[in-house]
CSV table of C-alpha atoms in Angstrom, one decimal:
chain,number,residue,atom,x,y,z
A,1,MET,CA,121.7,109.8,-29.2
A,2,ALA,CA,119.4,109.5,-31.9
A,3,ASN,CA,120.2,111.8,-35.0
A,4,SER,CA,118.0,110.0,-37.5
A,5,VAL,CA,114.5,109.2,-36.7
A,6,VAL,CA,112.2,107.7,-39.1
A,7,VAL,CA,107.8,108.2,-38.5
A,8,VAL,CA,106.1,105.9,-40.8
A,9,GLY,CA,102.3,104.3,-40.0
A,10,THR,CA,101.7,100.6,-39.3
A,11,GLN,CA,98.0,100.1,-40.8
A,12,TRP,CA,96.2,101.6,-43.5
A,13,GLY,CA,97.2,105.2,-43.1
A,14,ASP,CA,95.5,108.1,-41.0
A,15,GLU,CA,97.1,106.8,-37.8
A,16,GLY,CA,97.7,110.7,-36.7
A,17,LYS,CA,101.7,110.9,-38.4
A,18,GLY,CA,101.4,114.6,-39.0
A,19,LYS,CA,100.9,115.3,-35.3
A,20,ILE,CA,103.2,113.0,-34.0
A,21,VAL,CA,105.8,114.1,-36.5
A,22,ASP,CA,104.9,118.0,-35.1
A,23,LEU,CA,105.2,117.1,-31.8
A,24,LEU,CA,108.4,115.0,-32.5
A,25,THR,CA,109.9,118.4,-34.4
A,26,ASP,CA,110.4,120.2,-31.3
A,27,LYS,CA,114.0,118.2,-31.1
A,28,ALA,CA,114.5,118.0,-34.9
A,29,ASP,CA,116.9,120.4,-37.6
A,30,VAL,CA,115.0,119.0,-40.2
A,31,VAL,CA,111.8,117.2,-42.1
A,32,ALA,CA,112.6,115.0,-44.9
A,33,ARG,CA,109.3,113.7,-46.8
A,34,PHE,CA,110.1,110.5,-48.8
A,35,GLN,CA,107.0,108.9,-50.5
A,36,GLY,CA,103.6,109.4,-51.5
A,37,GLY,CA,101.7,112.5,-53.4
A,38,HIS,CA,98.9,114.9,-52.6
A,39,ASN,CA,96.4,111.8,-51.7
A,40,ALA,CA,97.9,111.7,-48.1
A,41,GLY,CA,96.6,114.7,-45.6
A,42,HIS,CA,98.0,114.7,-42.3
A,43,THR,CA,96.0,117.4,-39.9
A,44,LEU,CA,97.8,119.3,-37.1
A,45,VAL,CA,95.7,121.1,-34.2
A,46,ILE,CA,97.6,123.4,-32.3
A,47,GLY,CA,95.2,125.6,-29.7
A,48,ASP,CA,92.5,126.6,-31.9
A,49,THR,CA,93.8,126.3,-35.2
A,50,LYS,CA,93.9,123.2,-37.4
A,51,THR,CA,95.9,122.8,-40.7
A,52,VAL,CA,95.9,120.2,-43.2
A,53,LEU,CA,99.2,119.4,-44.9
A,54,HIS,CA,99.4,117.3,-48.0
A,55,LEU,CA,103.0,117.6,-49.4
A,56,VAL,CA,104.3,120.3,-47.0
A,57,PRO,CA,106.4,118.2,-44.3
A,58,SER,CA,104.7,118.4,-41.0
A,59,GLY,CA,107.6,120.3,-39.6
A,60,ILE,CA,107.0,123.4,-41.2
A,61,LEU,CA,104.4,124.7,-38.3
A,62,ARG,CA,107.8,124.9,-36.3
A,63,PRO,CA,109.6,128.1,-37.7
A,64,GLU,CA,113.4,127.0,-37.3
A,65,VAL,CA,112.6,123.3,-39.0
A,66,GLU,CA,114.1,123.2,-42.9
A,67,CYS,CA,111.5,121.0,-44.7
A,68,LEU,CA,112.4,118.9,-47.8
A,69,ILE,CA,111.0,116.8,-50.1
A,70,GLY,CA,112.6,113.6,-51.8
A,71,ASN,CA,112.7,112.2,-54.7
A,72,GLY,CA,110.3,109.2,-53.6
A,73,VAL,CA,107.4,112.3,-53.7
A,74,VAL,CA,105.4,112.3,-56.3
A,75,LEU,CA,104.6,116.2,-57.1
A,76,ALA,CA,101.4,118.2,-58.1
A,77,PRO,CA,103.4,121.5,-58.0
A,78,ASP,CA,99.7,123.0,-58.6
A,79,ALA,CA,98.7,121.4,-55.2
A,80,LEU,CA,102.1,122.3,-53.5
A,81,ILE,CA,101.5,126.1,-54.6
A,82,LYS,CA,98.2,126.3,-53.3
A,83,GLU,CA,99.1,124.5,-49.8
A,84,THR,CA,102.4,127.4,-49.8
A,85,GLN,CA,99.7,130.3,-50.4
A,86,ILE,CA,97.4,128.9,-48.1
A,87,LEU,CA,100.2,128.3,-45.2
A,88,GLU,CA,101.8,131.6,-45.9
A,89,SER,CA,98.7,133.4,-45.5
A,90,SER,CA,98.6,132.6,-41.9
A,91,GLY,CA,102.0,134.1,-41.1
A,92,ILE,CA,104.3,130.7,-41.4
A,93,ASP,CA,107.1,130.9,-43.6
A,94,VAL,CA,107.4,128.5,-46.3
A,95,LYS,CA,109.2,129.0,-49.3
A,96,SER,CA,112.4,130.1,-47.5
A,97,ARG,CA,112.7,126.8,-45.5
A,98,LEU,CA,110.9,123.9,-48.0
A,99,PHE,CA,113.1,122.5,-50.8
A,100,ILE,CA,112.1,120.1,-53.4
A,101,SER,CA,114.2,117.7,-54.8
A,102,GLU,CA,114.9,117.7,-58.6
A,103,ALA,CA,114.3,114.4,-59.1
A,104,CYS,CA,110.5,114.4,-58.1
A,105,PRO,CA,108.2,113.3,-60.7
A,106,LEU,CA,105.3,115.6,-61.4
A,107,ILE,CA,102.1,114.8,-61.2
A,108,LEU,CA,100.2,116.9,-64.3
A,109,SER,CA,96.7,117.3,-65.5
A,110,TYR,CA,96.9,113.9,-67.7
A,111,HIS,CA,97.7,111.5,-65.0
A,112,CYS,CA,94.7,113.2,-62.9
A,113,LEU,CA,92.3,112.6,-66.1
A,114,LEU,CA,93.7,108.9,-66.7
A,115,ASP,CA,93.3,107.8,-62.9
A,116,GLN,CA,89.7,109.3,-62.7
A,117,ALA,CA,89.1,107.4,-66.1
A,118,ARG,CA,90.2,104.0,-64.8
A,119,GLU,CA,88.3,104.0,-62.2
A,120,LYS,CA,85.3,105.3,-63.4
A,121,ALA,CA,85.4,102.3,-66.2
A,122,LYS,CA,85.7,99.9,-63.2
A,123,GLY,CA,82.7,100.7,-61.7
A,124,ASP,CA,82.1,98.6,-58.7
A,125,LYS,CA,85.3,97.2,-58.9
A,126,ALA,CA,87.3,100.3,-58.6
A,127,ILE,CA,89.6,100.3,-56.1
A,128,GLY,CA,88.7,103.5,-54.2
A,129,THR,CA,91.9,105.9,-55.1
A,130,THR,CA,91.5,109.7,-54.5
A,131,GLY,CA,91.6,110.5,-58.4
A,132,ARG,CA,94.6,112.6,-57.8
A,133,GLY,CA,96.8,111.0,-60.2
A,134,ILE,CA,99.4,109.3,-57.9
A,135,GLY,CA,99.4,105.9,-59.6
A,136,PRO,CA,100.0,107.2,-63.5
A,137,ALA,CA,102.8,109.5,-62.1
A,138,TYR,CA,104.5,106.2,-60.7
A,139,GLU,CA,103.8,104.5,-63.5
A,140,ASP,CA,105.5,107.0,-65.9
A,141,LYS,CA,108.3,106.9,-63.5
A,142,VAL,CA,109.1,103.5,-63.8
A,143,ALA,CA,108.3,103.9,-67.3
A,144,ARG,CA,111.3,106.3,-67.8
A,145,ARG,CA,108.8,108.8,-69.0
A,146,SER,CA,108.6,111.4,-66.0
A,147,VAL,CA,109.0,115.1,-66.3
A,148,ARG,CA,110.7,115.7,-63.3
A,149,ALA,CA,110.8,119.1,-61.2
A,150,GLY,CA,114.9,119.9,-62.6
A,151,ASP,CA,113.3,119.7,-65.8
A,152,LEU,CA,110.8,123.1,-65.0
A,153,LEU,CA,114.2,124.4,-65.0
A,154,ASN,CA,115.1,123.5,-68.5
A,155,SER,CA,112.5,125.2,-71.2
A,156,ASP,CA,113.4,123.1,-73.8
A,157,ARG,CA,114.0,120.0,-72.5
A,158,LEU,CA,110.4,120.1,-70.7
A,159,PHE,CA,108.7,120.9,-73.9
A,160,GLN,CA,110.1,117.8,-75.4
A,161,LYS,CA,109.5,115.6,-72.4
A,162,LEU,CA,106.0,117.1,-72.3
A,163,GLU,CA,105.5,116.5,-75.9
A,164,ALA,CA,106.4,113.2,-75.4
A,165,ALA,CA,104.0,112.2,-72.6
A,166,VAL,CA,101.0,114.1,-73.8
A,167,ASP,CA,101.3,112.0,-77.3
A,168,ILE,CA,101.1,108.5,-75.3
A,169,HIS,CA,98.6,109.8,-72.8
A,170,ASN,CA,96.5,111.2,-75.2
A,171,PHE,CA,95.9,108.3,-76.9
A,172,VAL,CA,94.8,106.3,-74.2
A,173,LEU,CA,92.4,109.0,-72.6
A,174,GLU,CA,90.8,108.8,-76.5
A,175,GLU,CA,91.1,105.7,-77.9
A,176,ARG,CA,90.8,103.3,-74.7
A,177,PHE,CA,88.4,106.0,-72.3
A,178,ASN,CA,86.4,108.2,-74.9
A,179,GLU,CA,87.5,111.5,-72.9
A,180,ASN,CA,89.3,114.7,-74.4
A,181,PRO,CA,92.9,114.9,-75.2
A,182,VAL,CA,95.2,117.4,-72.6
A,183,ASP,CA,96.4,120.3,-74.8
A,184,LEU,CA,100.4,120.3,-75.3
A,185,GLN,CA,100.6,124.1,-75.2
A,186,GLN,CA,98.6,124.9,-72.5
A,187,LEU,CA,100.0,122.4,-70.0
A,188,TYR,CA,103.7,123.8,-71.4
A,189,ASP,CA,102.0,127.5,-70.3
A,190,GLN,CA,100.9,125.9,-67.1
A,191,CYS,CA,104.3,124.4,-66.4
A,192,LEU,CA,106.4,127.1,-67.1
A,193,GLY,CA,104.2,129.2,-64.2
A,194,PHE,CA,105.1,126.2,-62.1
A,195,ALA,CA,108.7,127.3,-62.7
A,196,GLU,CA,108.6,130.7,-62.2
A,197,GLN,CA,107.2,130.1,-58.6
A,198,LEU,CA,109.3,127.0,-58.0
A,199,SER,CA,112.7,127.4,-59.1
A,200,GLY,CA,114.1,128.7,-56.0
A,201,GLN,CA,112.9,125.4,-53.9
A,202,ILE,CA,114.2,123.3,-56.5
A,203,THR,CA,117.5,121.7,-55.5
A,204,ASP,CA,119.5,118.7,-54.5
A,205,VAL,CA,117.5,117.1,-51.8
A,206,THR,CA,120.0,114.2,-51.3
A,207,GLY,CA,123.0,116.6,-50.9
A,208,LYS,CA,120.8,118.9,-48.5
A,209,LEU,CA,120.5,116.0,-46.0
A,210,LEU,CA,123.8,114.2,-46.8
A,211,ALA,CA,125.3,117.5,-45.7
A,212,ASP,CA,123.3,117.6,-42.7
A,213,GLN,CA,123.7,114.5,-41.4
A,214,ALA,CA,127.4,115.0,-41.8
A,215,ALA,CA,126.8,118.2,-39.7
A,216,ASN,CA,125.5,115.7,-37.1
A,217,LYS,CA,121.7,117.9,-37.5
A,218,LYS,CA,118.8,115.8,-36.3
A,219,VAL,CA,116.6,114.4,-39.4
A,220,MET,CA,113.6,113.4,-39.1
A,221,PHE,CA,111.8,111.5,-42.1
A,222,GLU,CA,108.3,111.4,-42.6
A,223,GLY,CA,106.3,108.8,-44.6
A,224,ALA,CA,102.5,108.7,-46.1
A,225,GLN,CA,99.9,106.7,-46.0
A,226,GLY,CA,100.6,102.9,-43.5
A,227,MET,CA,102.2,99.7,-44.2
A,228,MET,CA,99.3,97.8,-45.4
A,229,LEU,CA,99.0,100.4,-48.3
A,230,ASP,CA,102.9,99.8,-49.3
A,231,VAL,CA,102.2,98.1,-52.8
A,232,ASP,CA,104.3,95.3,-52.2
A,233,HIS,CA,103.6,94.0,-48.8
A,234,GLY,CA,99.7,95.5,-48.4
A,235,THR,CA,96.8,94.2,-49.4
A,236,TYR,CA,97.3,94.4,-52.9
A,237,PRO,CA,95.9,95.8,-55.4
A,238,PHE,CA,93.9,98.1,-53.2
A,239,VAL,CA,97.1,99.6,-51.6
A,240,THR,CA,98.8,102.8,-52.7
A,241,SER,CA,101.1,103.3,-55.6
A,242,SER,CA,104.8,103.4,-53.4
A,243,ASN,CA,106.3,101.5,-51.1
A,244,THR,CA,105.2,103.0,-47.6
A,245,ILE,CA,107.6,101.3,-45.6
A,246,ALA,CA,110.5,103.1,-43.6
A,247,ALA,CA,113.4,101.4,-45.7
A,248,CYS,CA,112.0,103.5,-48.2
A,249,ALA,CA,113.4,106.3,-46.3
A,250,ALA,CA,116.6,105.9,-47.8
A,251,SER,CA,115.7,105.2,-51.6
A,252,GLY,CA,112.9,108.1,-51.1
A,253,THR,CA,115.7,111.0,-50.4
A,254,GLY,CA,119.0,109.3,-51.3
A,255,VAL,CA,120.4,108.8,-48.1
A,256,SER,CA,122.1,105.8,-46.7
A,257,PRO,CA,120.1,103.0,-45.0
A,258,LEU,CA,122.8,102.8,-42.4
A,259,GLY,CA,122.0,106.7,-41.7
A,260,LEU,CA,118.2,105.6,-40.2
A,261,GLY,CA,118.0,105.9,-36.6
A,262,GLU,CA,115.1,104.9,-34.4
A,263,ILE,CA,112.2,103.7,-36.1
A,264,VAL,CA,108.9,105.3,-34.9
A,265,GLY,CA,105.3,103.1,-35.8
A,266,ILE,CA,102.6,105.1,-35.5
A,267,THR,CA,99.1,103.2,-34.6
A,268,LYS,CA,95.7,103.9,-33.3
A,269,ALA,CA,94.0,102.4,-30.6
A,270,TYR,CA,91.9,100.9,-32.4
A,271,THR,CA,91.8,100.5,-36.7
A,272,THR,CA,90.7,102.1,-39.6
A,273,ARG,CA,90.7,102.0,-43.5
A,274,VAL,CA,89.6,104.6,-45.9
A,275,GLY,CA,88.3,103.2,-49.7
A,276,ALA,CA,87.8,99.6,-50.9
A,277,GLY,CA,89.6,96.4,-50.0
A,278,PRO,CA,89.9,93.6,-46.9
A,279,PHE,CA,89.1,94.8,-43.6
A,280,PRO,CA,89.0,91.7,-41.4
A,281,THR,CA,88.2,93.8,-37.8
A,282,GLU,CA,86.2,96.1,-39.7
A,283,LEU,CA,82.8,96.7,-37.0
A,284,PHE,CA,79.2,97.3,-38.6
A,285,ASP,CA,77.4,97.7,-35.1
A,286,GLU,CA,76.9,100.4,-32.8
A,287,VAL,CA,80.8,100.0,-31.5
A,288,GLY,CA,81.9,101.0,-35.3
A,289,LYS,CA,79.9,103.8,-35.4
A,290,ARG,CA,80.7,105.4,-32.0
A,291,LEU,CA,84.3,105.2,-33.3
A,292,GLY,CA,84.0,107.2,-36.4
A,293,GLN,CA,81.8,109.5,-34.9
A,294,ARG,CA,84.1,110.1,-31.9
A,295,GLY,CA,87.1,109.9,-33.9
A,296,HIS,CA,85.9,112.3,-36.6
A,297,GLU,CA,87.3,109.3,-38.7
A,298,PHE,CA,87.1,111.3,-42.3
A,299,GLY,CA,89.9,111.1,-44.7
A,300,ALA,CA,91.6,114.4,-44.4
A,301,THR,CA,92.1,115.0,-48.1
A,302,THR,CA,89.3,113.2,-49.5
A,303,GLY,CA,86.5,114.0,-47.0
A,304,ARG,CA,85.6,110.5,-47.2
A,305,PRO,CA,84.2,108.6,-44.2
A,306,ARG,CA,86.7,106.0,-42.8
A,307,ARG,CA,85.9,102.1,-41.9
A,308,CYS,CA,86.5,101.3,-38.5
A,309,GLY,CA,87.1,98.4,-36.6
A,310,TRP,CA,89.0,96.3,-33.7
A,311,LEU,CA,92.9,97.0,-33.1
A,312,ASP,CA,94.2,93.7,-35.6
A,313,LEU,CA,97.7,92.9,-34.0
A,314,VAL,CA,97.9,90.2,-36.6
A,315,ALA,CA,98.5,92.7,-39.1
A,316,LEU,CA,100.6,95.1,-37.2
A,317,LYS,CA,102.8,92.4,-36.0
A,318,ARG,CA,104.1,91.8,-39.0
A,319,SER,CA,103.9,95.9,-40.0
A,320,VAL,CA,106.3,96.5,-36.8
A,321,GLN,CA,108.7,93.0,-38.6
A,322,VAL,CA,109.1,94.5,-41.9
A,323,ASN,CA,109.7,98.0,-40.9
A,324,GLY,CA,111.8,97.3,-37.8
A,325,VAL,CA,110.0,99.5,-35.6
A,326,THR,CA,111.5,100.2,-32.2
A,327,ALA,CA,109.1,102.3,-30.8
A,328,LEU,CA,105.6,102.3,-31.5
A,329,CYS,CA,103.2,105.3,-30.9
A,330,ILE,CA,99.6,104.8,-29.8
A,331,THR,CA,97.0,107.5,-30.8
A,332,LYS,CA,93.1,108.2,-30.2
A,333,LEU,CA,93.4,106.7,-27.2
A,334,ASP,CA,90.5,109.0,-25.9
A,335,ILE,CA,88.6,107.6,-28.6
A,336,ILE,CA,87.8,104.2,-26.8
A,337,ASP,CA,87.4,105.3,-23.3
A,338,GLY,CA,83.9,104.4,-21.9
A,339,LEU,CA,83.8,101.0,-23.7
A,340,ASP,CA,82.8,97.9,-21.3
A,341,GLU,CA,84.7,95.5,-23.5
A,342,ILE,CA,87.6,95.8,-26.2
A,343,LYS,CA,88.8,93.7,-28.3
A,344,VAL,CA,91.5,92.8,-30.2
A,345,CYS,CA,92.4,90.3,-32.9
A,346,THR,CA,95.2,88.0,-32.3
A,347,SER,CA,94.5,85.4,-34.9
A,348,TYR,CA,92.6,84.8,-38.0
A,349,GLN,CA,90.7,81.8,-39.1
A,350,TYR,CA,91.4,81.2,-42.9
A,351,LYS,CA,90.2,77.7,-44.4
A,352,GLY,CA,89.5,76.1,-41.2
A,353,SER,CA,93.0,76.7,-40.0
A,354,GLN,CA,94.4,79.1,-37.4
A,355,ARG,CA,96.7,82.0,-38.8
A,356,PHE,CA,99.0,84.2,-37.4
A,357,ALA,CA,100.5,86.3,-40.2
A,358,PRO,CA,98.5,88.3,-42.9
A,359,PRO,CA,98.1,87.0,-46.8
A,360,TYR,CA,99.5,88.1,-49.6
A,361,ALA,CA,96.5,88.6,-51.7
A,362,ALA,CA,93.6,90.5,-51.2
A,363,ASP,CA,90.9,87.5,-51.6
A,364,ASP,CA,92.6,85.5,-49.1
A,365,PHE,CA,92.8,88.3,-46.7
A,366,ALA,CA,89.3,88.7,-47.4
A,367,ALA,CA,88.4,85.3,-46.4
A,368,CYS,CA,90.6,85.3,-42.9
A,369,GLU,CA,87.8,85.7,-39.9
A,370,PRO,CA,89.3,87.6,-36.8
A,371,VAL,CA,89.8,85.6,-33.4
A,372,TYR,CA,89.2,88.6,-30.4
A,373,GLU,CA,91.0,88.4,-27.2
A,374,SER,CA,88.6,90.0,-25.0
A,375,LEU,CA,89.9,93.0,-22.4
A,376,PRO,CA,88.2,94.8,-20.0
A,377,GLY,CA,87.5,98.9,-20.9
A,378,TRP,CA,87.4,101.8,-18.6
A,379,ASN,CA,85.1,104.3,-17.7
A,380,GLN,CA,87.4,107.1,-16.8
A,381,ALA,CA,88.6,110.1,-19.3
A,382,THR,CA,91.9,109.9,-20.6
A,383,GLU,CA,91.1,112.5,-22.9
A,384,GLY,CA,94.2,115.3,-22.5
A,385,LEU,CA,96.1,113.0,-20.1
A,386,THR,CA,100.2,113.7,-19.9
A,387,ASP,CA,101.2,111.5,-17.2
A,388,TYR,CA,101.9,107.4,-17.9
A,389,GLU,CA,100.4,107.2,-13.7
A,390,GLN,CA,97.1,109.1,-14.3
A,391,LEU,CA,96.3,106.1,-16.4
A,392,PRO,CA,93.3,103.3,-15.3
A,393,VAL,CA,94.4,100.2,-14.7
A,394,GLU,CA,92.5,98.7,-17.5
A,395,THR,CA,94.5,101.2,-19.9
A,396,LYS,CA,97.5,100.4,-18.7
A,397,GLN,CA,96.9,96.6,-19.3
A,398,TYR,CA,95.2,97.2,-22.5
A,399,LEU,CA,99.4,99.0,-23.7
A,400,GLY,CA,100.9,96.4,-21.6
A,401,PHE,CA,98.8,93.6,-23.9
A,402,ILE,CA,100.0,95.3,-26.7
A,403,GLU,CA,103.3,95.6,-26.1
A,404,GLU,CA,103.6,92.0,-25.4
A,405,TYR,CA,102.2,90.7,-28.7
A,406,LEU,CA,104.3,92.7,-30.7
A,407,ASP,CA,107.7,92.8,-28.5
A,408,THR,CA,108.0,96.0,-29.1
A,409,PRO,CA,107.6,98.9,-26.7
A,410,ILE,CA,105.2,101.9,-26.3
A,411,LYS,CA,107.3,105.3,-25.6
A,412,ILE,CA,104.3,107.7,-27.2
A,413,ILE,CA,100.8,107.9,-26.5
A,414,SER,CA,98.3,110.6,-27.5
A,415,THR,CA,95.6,111.1,-26.0
A,416,GLY,CA,94.0,113.9,-28.1
A,417,PRO,CA,94.4,116.2,-31.1
A,418,GLU,CA,96.4,118.9,-29.7
A,419,ARG,CA,100.3,118.9,-29.8
A,420,ASP,CA,100.2,118.8,-25.5
A,421,GLN,CA,97.4,116.1,-25.3
A,422,THR,CA,100.5,113.5,-25.5
A,423,ILE,CA,102.1,111.3,-22.6
A,424,VAL,CA,106.1,111.1,-23.9
A,425,LEU,CA,107.6,108.0,-22.2
A,426,GLU,CA,111.0,108.6,-24.1
A,427,HIS,CA,111.5,111.2,-26.9
A,428,PRO,CA,112.3,109.2,-30.4
A,429,PHE,CA,115.8,111.5,-30.0
A,430,ASP,CA,116.8,111.3,-27.0
């Protein structure tokens, strides 16, 4: 029995992790978010209700599940409070079930202003961030000047840390970017308001998790974005500002790596990415448009259209290896229904030679030409199927090809956005 399961994205994010975490929490006691910020969005569809989560772990829709935000998350208090209010207005109990690590770095107004000013200054060389302050907040963390969630509980320390941070960031905003400075007193008063609303939820999340594991509770670790956006292993510099891989479930919550069990890697049946950066299998033809329209490929956080392309097994293979994926979940299988031919990238052509691994630098990655293998499509609809045996023969061949190339079993297949539109071949907690 696996008592801990890590769910990670294996592509450039937007793989459908939220639905899968929500689905699998039918057997979980705890869901812990371990990295990222409110730049990520998880969309859950249950019946006629669509819920988009940005900071609150996806297990919140299960009333018996405890939800934790680990120290690896950069937390925007205003965004969390707003999200909580929206959920509670729908009758979902949040405050008594959601706990925040006292070590979470806070995203404050100066982070957002810096993020937006930098992107504006870069012009056509902009990375394509969400402008929500994620990068500057992680910079403060490694520079050891973060205002953290626990600081909200100590008003004197809070003011001192804000004063030091505002002094530094206002200098950059005014002198480098010619932007208006942040008012220290106004920000301090705002943070006191955050403290009033969040104080009952800020706690020792690491201690909670260690106690949960000691009590043999089933814990789900939820990541954001995907491996190809990892700040070390992704298409640098077109990446997010945190480590998105499974190993960071340990550092982002404080549990031992030995406490991580099954690693479930989520991948679409095709590939998408949002924002700038290399994307070897991107399609600019009618098939690409079809994938975007049928898959409703718009960012849950920003609303930006996602770039769409064929499945890139070269990048996916590296992702499976780095994450130590033990089980694959294929999402949006139904979106490629009706195609006469389906292509998968099995290697790259790079500077006249064949390559079977992604390069480490974005400009090298952009120079890679995909080498495809063609597989037959299928005309039968797979949407909503819940039995593997109901899948067309060609669909099984496609899934089998993926399994063989990646040397990893597919245990879950999503055939639609709703919780019950899923084929579960083997539950990770079993």
